[in-house]
Coordinates of C-alpha atoms in Angstrom, one line a residue:
M14 CA -0.1 -0.2 -0.2
E15 CA 1.3 3.4 -0.9
T16 CA 2.7 5.6 1.8
L17 CA -0.1 8.1 2.9
Q18 CA 0.5 11.9 2.7
L19 CA -1.8 14.0 4.6
P20 CA -2.9 16.8 2.2
G21 CA -2.5 19.9 4.9
L22 CA -3.3 20.9 8.3
L23 CA -6.9 20.3 7.5
V24 CA -8.7 17.5 5.8
S25 CA -12.1 16.9 4.5
V26 CA -14.7 14.1 5.9
E27 CA -14.5 13.1 2.0
W28 CA -10.6 12.4 2.4
L29 CA -10.6 10.6 5.7
H30 CA -13.5 8.5 4.6
K31 CA -11.2 7.6 1.4
H32 CA -8.1 6.9 3.9
L33 CA -10.1 4.9 6.6
D34 CA -8.5 1.8 6.2
H35 CA -4.9 2.6 5.6
P36 CA -2.4 1.0 8.0
D37 CA -0.5 4.3 9.0
L38 CA -3.5 6.1 10.0
I39 CA -4.6 6.6 13.4
I40 CA -7.9 8.8 14.4
L41 CA -8.2 10.5 17.8
D42 CA -11.4 11.6 19.1
A43 CA -10.3 14.6 21.4
S44 CA -13.8 15.8 22.2
I45 CA -14.2 17.7 25.9
K46 CA -17.6 19.2 27.0
K47 CA -18.0 23.1 26.2
V48 CA -17.5 24.9 29.2
T49 CA -19.5 27.8 28.1
S50 CA -22.5 25.5 27.1
S51 CA -24.8 23.3 29.0
K52 CA -25.5 21.0 26.1
E53 CA -24.0 18.0 25.4
S54 CA -23.3 16.7 21.7
L55 CA -26.3 14.4 20.4
A56 CA -23.4 12.0 18.9
Q57 CA -21.3 11.7 22.2
D58 CA -22.1 8.0 21.8
L59 CA -20.7 7.5 18.6
Q60 CA -17.4 7.7 16.9
I61 CA -15.6 7.6 13.6
P62 CA -14.8 3.8 13.0
G63 CA -11.3 3.1 14.7
A64 CA -11.1 6.3 16.6
R65 CA -9.3 6.2 20.0
F66 CA -10.1 8.8 22.6
F67 CA -7.5 11.2 23.2
D68 CA -8.1 12.5 26.7
I69 CA -7.2 16.2 27.3
K70 CA -8.6 16.4 30.8
K71 CA -6.8 13.6 32.2
S72 CA -4.0 11.9 30.3
F73 CA -3.1 14.9 28.2
S74 CA -2.9 17.4 30.5
D75 CA -0.6 18.4 33.9
Q76 CA -2.7 16.7 36.5
A77 CA -0.4 18.5 39.2
S78 CA -1.2 22.2 38.4
H79 CA -4.4 23.6 39.8
L80 CA -5.2 25.2 36.1
P81 CA -6.9 23.3 33.7
N82 CA -6.0 21.7 30.6
M83 CA -2.2 22.9 31.4
L84 CA 0.5 21.2 28.8
P85 CA 1.7 18.0 30.3
S86 CA 5.6 17.1 30.2
A87 CA 7.0 15.7 27.3
E88 CA 7.5 12.2 29.0
V89 CA 3.9 12.2 29.9
F90 CA 2.8 12.7 26.7
E91 CA 5.3 10.2 25.0
K92 CA 4.3 7.7 27.2
N93 CA 0.4 8.1 26.9
C94 CA 0.6 8.3 23.2
Q95 CA 2.2 5.3 22.8
E96 CA -0.3 3.3 25.1
L97 CA -2.6 4.7 22.6
G98 CA -0.5 2.7 20.0
I99 CA 0.7 5.7 18.0
N100 CA 3.8 5.1 16.0
A101 CA 6.4 7.4 14.6
N102 CA 5.2 6.7 11.1
S103 CA 1.6 7.4 12.2
K104 CA -0.6 9.6 10.3
I105 CA -3.1 11.4 13.1
I106 CA -6.5 12.8 12.2
I107 CA -7.8 14.4 15.1
Y108 CA -11.8 15.6 15.4
D109 CA -14.3 16.4 18.3
T110 CA -18.1 16.2 18.6
I111 CA -18.6 20.0 18.4
G112 CA -17.0 20.5 14.9
I113 CA -13.9 22.4 15.4
Y114 CA -13.5 23.2 19.2
S115 CA -11.0 21.2 21.1
S116 CA -9.2 19.3 18.3
P117 CA -7.0 22.1 17.5
R118 CA -5.5 21.7 21.2
A119 CA -4.6 18.1 20.5
W120 CA -3.1 19.3 17.1
W121 CA -1.0 21.8 18.5
M122 CA 0.2 19.5 21.3
F123 CA 1.3 17.1 18.5
S124 CA 2.6 20.0 16.3
R125 CA 4.8 21.5 18.7
M126 CA 6.1 18.5 20.1
G127 CA 7.6 17.5 16.9
H128 CA 5.1 15.1 15.2
T129 CA 3.7 17.1 12.0
N130 CA 1.8 14.6 10.3
V131 CA -1.2 15.6 12.2
A132 CA -4.2 17.1 10.8
V133 CA -7.7 18.3 12.1
L134 CA -10.8 16.9 10.8
N135 CA -12.6 20.2 9.2
G136 CA -16.1 20.0 11.0
G137 CA -15.4 17.5 12.8
L138 CA -18.1 14.8 13.6
P139 CA -21.0 16.8 13.0
E140 CA -19.6 17.2 9.1
W141 CA -19.1 13.5 9.3
N142 CA -22.3 12.8 10.2
K143 CA -23.9 15.6 7.8
K144 CA -22.7 13.5 4.9
Q145 CA -24.0 10.3 6.5
L146 CA -20.6 8.5 6.7
P147 CA -20.4 5.3 8.8
T148 CA -20.3 5.8 12.5
E149 CA -19.8 2.9 15.4
N150 CA -20.6 2.9 19.1
K151 CA -17.7 4.2 21.2
T152 CA -15.8 1.8 23.3
T153 CA -13.9 2.4 26.3
N154 CA -11.2 0.8 28.1
N155 CA -9.5 -0.4 25.0
V156 CA -5.7 -1.6 25.3
F157 CA -3.8 -1.2 22.1
N158 CA -0.3 -2.7 20.9
L159 CA 2.6 -0.1 22.7
G160 CA 3.2 2.3 19.9
N161 CA 6.8 3.4 19.3
F162 CA 5.7 7.4 19.1
E163 CA 8.6 9.6 20.6
I164 CA 9.0 13.2 20.8
N165 CA 11.1 15.0 18.5
D166 CA 11.2 18.7 19.6
R167 CA 11.0 19.7 23.3
S168 CA 11.6 23.4 22.5
K169 CA 9.3 25.9 24.3
C170 CA 6.0 26.6 23.0
T171 CA 3.9 28.5 25.5
V172 CA 4.7 31.4 27.7
N173 CA 3.6 32.2 31.6
A174 CA 2.0 35.0 33.5
K175 CA 5.6 36.3 34.7
E176 CA 6.3 36.5 30.5
I177 CA 3.2 38.0 29.9
L178 CA 3.7 40.6 32.3
S179 CA 7.4 41.5 30.5
E180 CA 6.1 41.3 26.8
M181 CA 2.5 43.0 26.8
N182 CA 3.8 46.2 26.3
D183 CA 6.3 45.1 23.7
P184 CA 5.5 46.8 20.3
K185 CA 7.2 43.4 18.6
T186 CA 4.6 41.1 20.6
L187 CA 0.7 41.0 20.1
I188 CA -1.7 38.8 22.2
L189 CA -4.7 37.8 20.7
D190 CA -7.7 37.0 22.9
A191 CA -9.9 34.0 21.3
R192 CA -12.9 34.6 23.9
S193 CA -16.2 36.1 23.1
S194 CA -16.2 40.1 23.1
G195 CA -18.5 40.1 26.0
R196 CA -16.1 38.5 28.1
Y197 CA -13.2 40.2 26.6
L198 CA -14.7 43.4 27.5
G199 CA -16.0 42.2 31.2
I200 CA -19.8 43.2 30.2
E201 CA -20.7 39.4 30.4
P202 CA -19.8 36.8 33.3
E203 CA -17.1 34.4 33.0
P204 CA -18.0 30.6 32.9
R205 CA -15.9 30.2 36.0
S206 CA -17.5 32.5 39.0
D207 CA -14.0 33.0 40.6
L208 CA -12.5 34.8 37.8
K209 CA -12.5 38.7 37.2
G210 CA -13.4 40.0 34.1
G211 CA -11.6 42.4 31.5
H212 CA -8.5 41.2 29.4
I213 CA -4.7 41.3 29.4
P214 CA -3.8 44.9 28.8
N215 CA -2.7 45.8 25.1
S216 CA -4.4 42.3 24.1
L217 CA -6.6 42.6 20.7
N218 CA -9.7 40.5 20.6
L219 CA -10.5 37.9 18.0
P220 CA -13.2 35.5 19.3
Y221 CA -12.4 31.9 17.7
T222 CA -16.1 31.7 16.4
K223 CA -14.9 34.5 13.8
V224 CA -12.6 32.0 12.1
L225 CA -15.4 29.6 11.7
E226 CA -18.4 29.2 9.7
Q227 CA -21.0 26.2 10.4
D228 CA -18.5 24.4 13.0
K229 CA -15.7 24.2 10.0
M230 CA -12.8 26.5 9.4
L231 CA -13.0 29.2 7.3
P232 CA -10.7 29.3 3.6
V233 CA -7.6 30.4 3.8
E234 CA -8.3 33.4 1.7
Q235 CA -10.6 34.5 4.2
L236 CA -8.6 33.9 7.3
K237 CA -5.8 35.8 5.8
N238 CA -8.0 38.8 5.6
I239 CA -9.2 38.4 8.9
F240 CA -5.3 38.5 10.0
D241 CA -4.5 41.5 7.9
G242 CA -7.1 43.4 10.1
F243 CA -4.0 43.2 12.9
D244 CA -1.0 44.8 12.7
I245 CA 1.0 41.5 13.0
A246 CA 3.7 41.1 10.5
N247 CA 7.0 40.0 11.9
K248 CA 5.7 39.8 15.4
K249 CA 5.6 37.1 17.9
L250 CA 1.9 36.3 18.3
I251 CA 0.6 35.0 21.7
F252 CA -3.0 33.3 22.0
S253 CA -5.1 33.3 25.0
C254 CA -8.5 32.4 25.7
G255 CA -10.4 30.7 29.0
S256 CA -8.3 27.9 29.6
G257 CA -5.8 27.3 26.5
I258 CA -8.6 25.3 24.5
T259 CA -10.0 27.6 21.9
A260 CA -6.8 29.8 21.8
C261 CA -5.6 26.9 19.5
I262 CA -8.1 27.3 17.3
I263 CA -7.0 30.8 16.4
L264 CA -3.3 29.7 16.1
L265 CA -4.6 27.3 14.0
A266 CA -6.1 30.1 12.0
A267 CA -3.2 31.9 11.7
Q268 CA -0.7 29.0 10.7
L269 CA -3.0 28.4 8.2
A270 CA -3.0 31.9 7.0
G271 CA 0.5 31.6 6.8
Y272 CA 2.0 33.3 10.2
T273 CA 4.9 31.7 12.2
N274 CA 6.1 32.5 15.8
L275 CA 3.1 31.4 17.5
W276 CA 2.8 30.7 21.1
I277 CA -0.1 29.9 23.6
Y278 CA -0.5 31.5 27.2
D279 CA -1.5 28.0 28.6
G280 CA -2.7 29.4 31.9
S281 CA -5.0 31.9 29.9
W282 CA -7.6 33.8 31.8
T283 CA -8.3 31.2 34.4
E284 CA -5.0 32.1 35.5
W285 CA -4.9 35.8 34.9
G286 CA -8.4 36.6 35.8
Q287 CA -7.5 35.2 39.6
L288 CA -4.2 36.8 39.9
T289 CA -4.0 39.4 42.7
D290 CA -1.1 41.6 41.3
V291 CA -1.7 41.8 37.3
P292 CA -3.1 44.6 35.6
I293 CA -6.6 44.2 33.8
E294 CA -8.3 46.7 31.1
F295 CA -11.9 46.8 30.3

């Protein structure tokens, strides 16, 4: 069988369906519950055939941190990928049950740890179901043959609150906040009641919904037009949100639009909004 080549950072449901049985393909369901919604996905008990659950909340976040969804160590990430049966030559497609929500977070982790053969399923399970493609009931507690996945890049890809404080006034750096405009302006409540409202000084607002249409990523030309509206050429771009999930959506959009030097503020507003010694704007 021919070597499988991913067509880009995004793949269509048609492409995935065509290559569903390729032996090098690993499909990961990286779904999490949407923190700003009380609704559960209607498809929560279904999965794309052969999918394996990529547990962002437990296996692929730092369990020692008091903050949610923090990036795990490279060693933990590598070990848990191996336990999912992921190999060094695996071609990974990641989806979620909302459309494009948590899947870019999993994509970002893989890509920043040096595994470039990874893509997000554009539209996720809703698009798969819309095209009436086959599904199966979700299974739990699966045990896979141990994979030989290895971390290829341990370079830094996140910033912390101390670095935000030192860089937020730097004209060569721009912070983009993926939360809704209401949360950014502090005029609607945070989903976590212990957090203050507002935003990091000098950060700009790009709600993650602006880069999506019907739960799919906008075409590249439209993404370029969106980012052209910001003065970001040759700048370090730091992406923030509520807890590091939707920041990865707009980071993926920026990479699709051709930007580099992209960073995640992993603590995001869950950290900044509860600190007592940092400035906040409204």
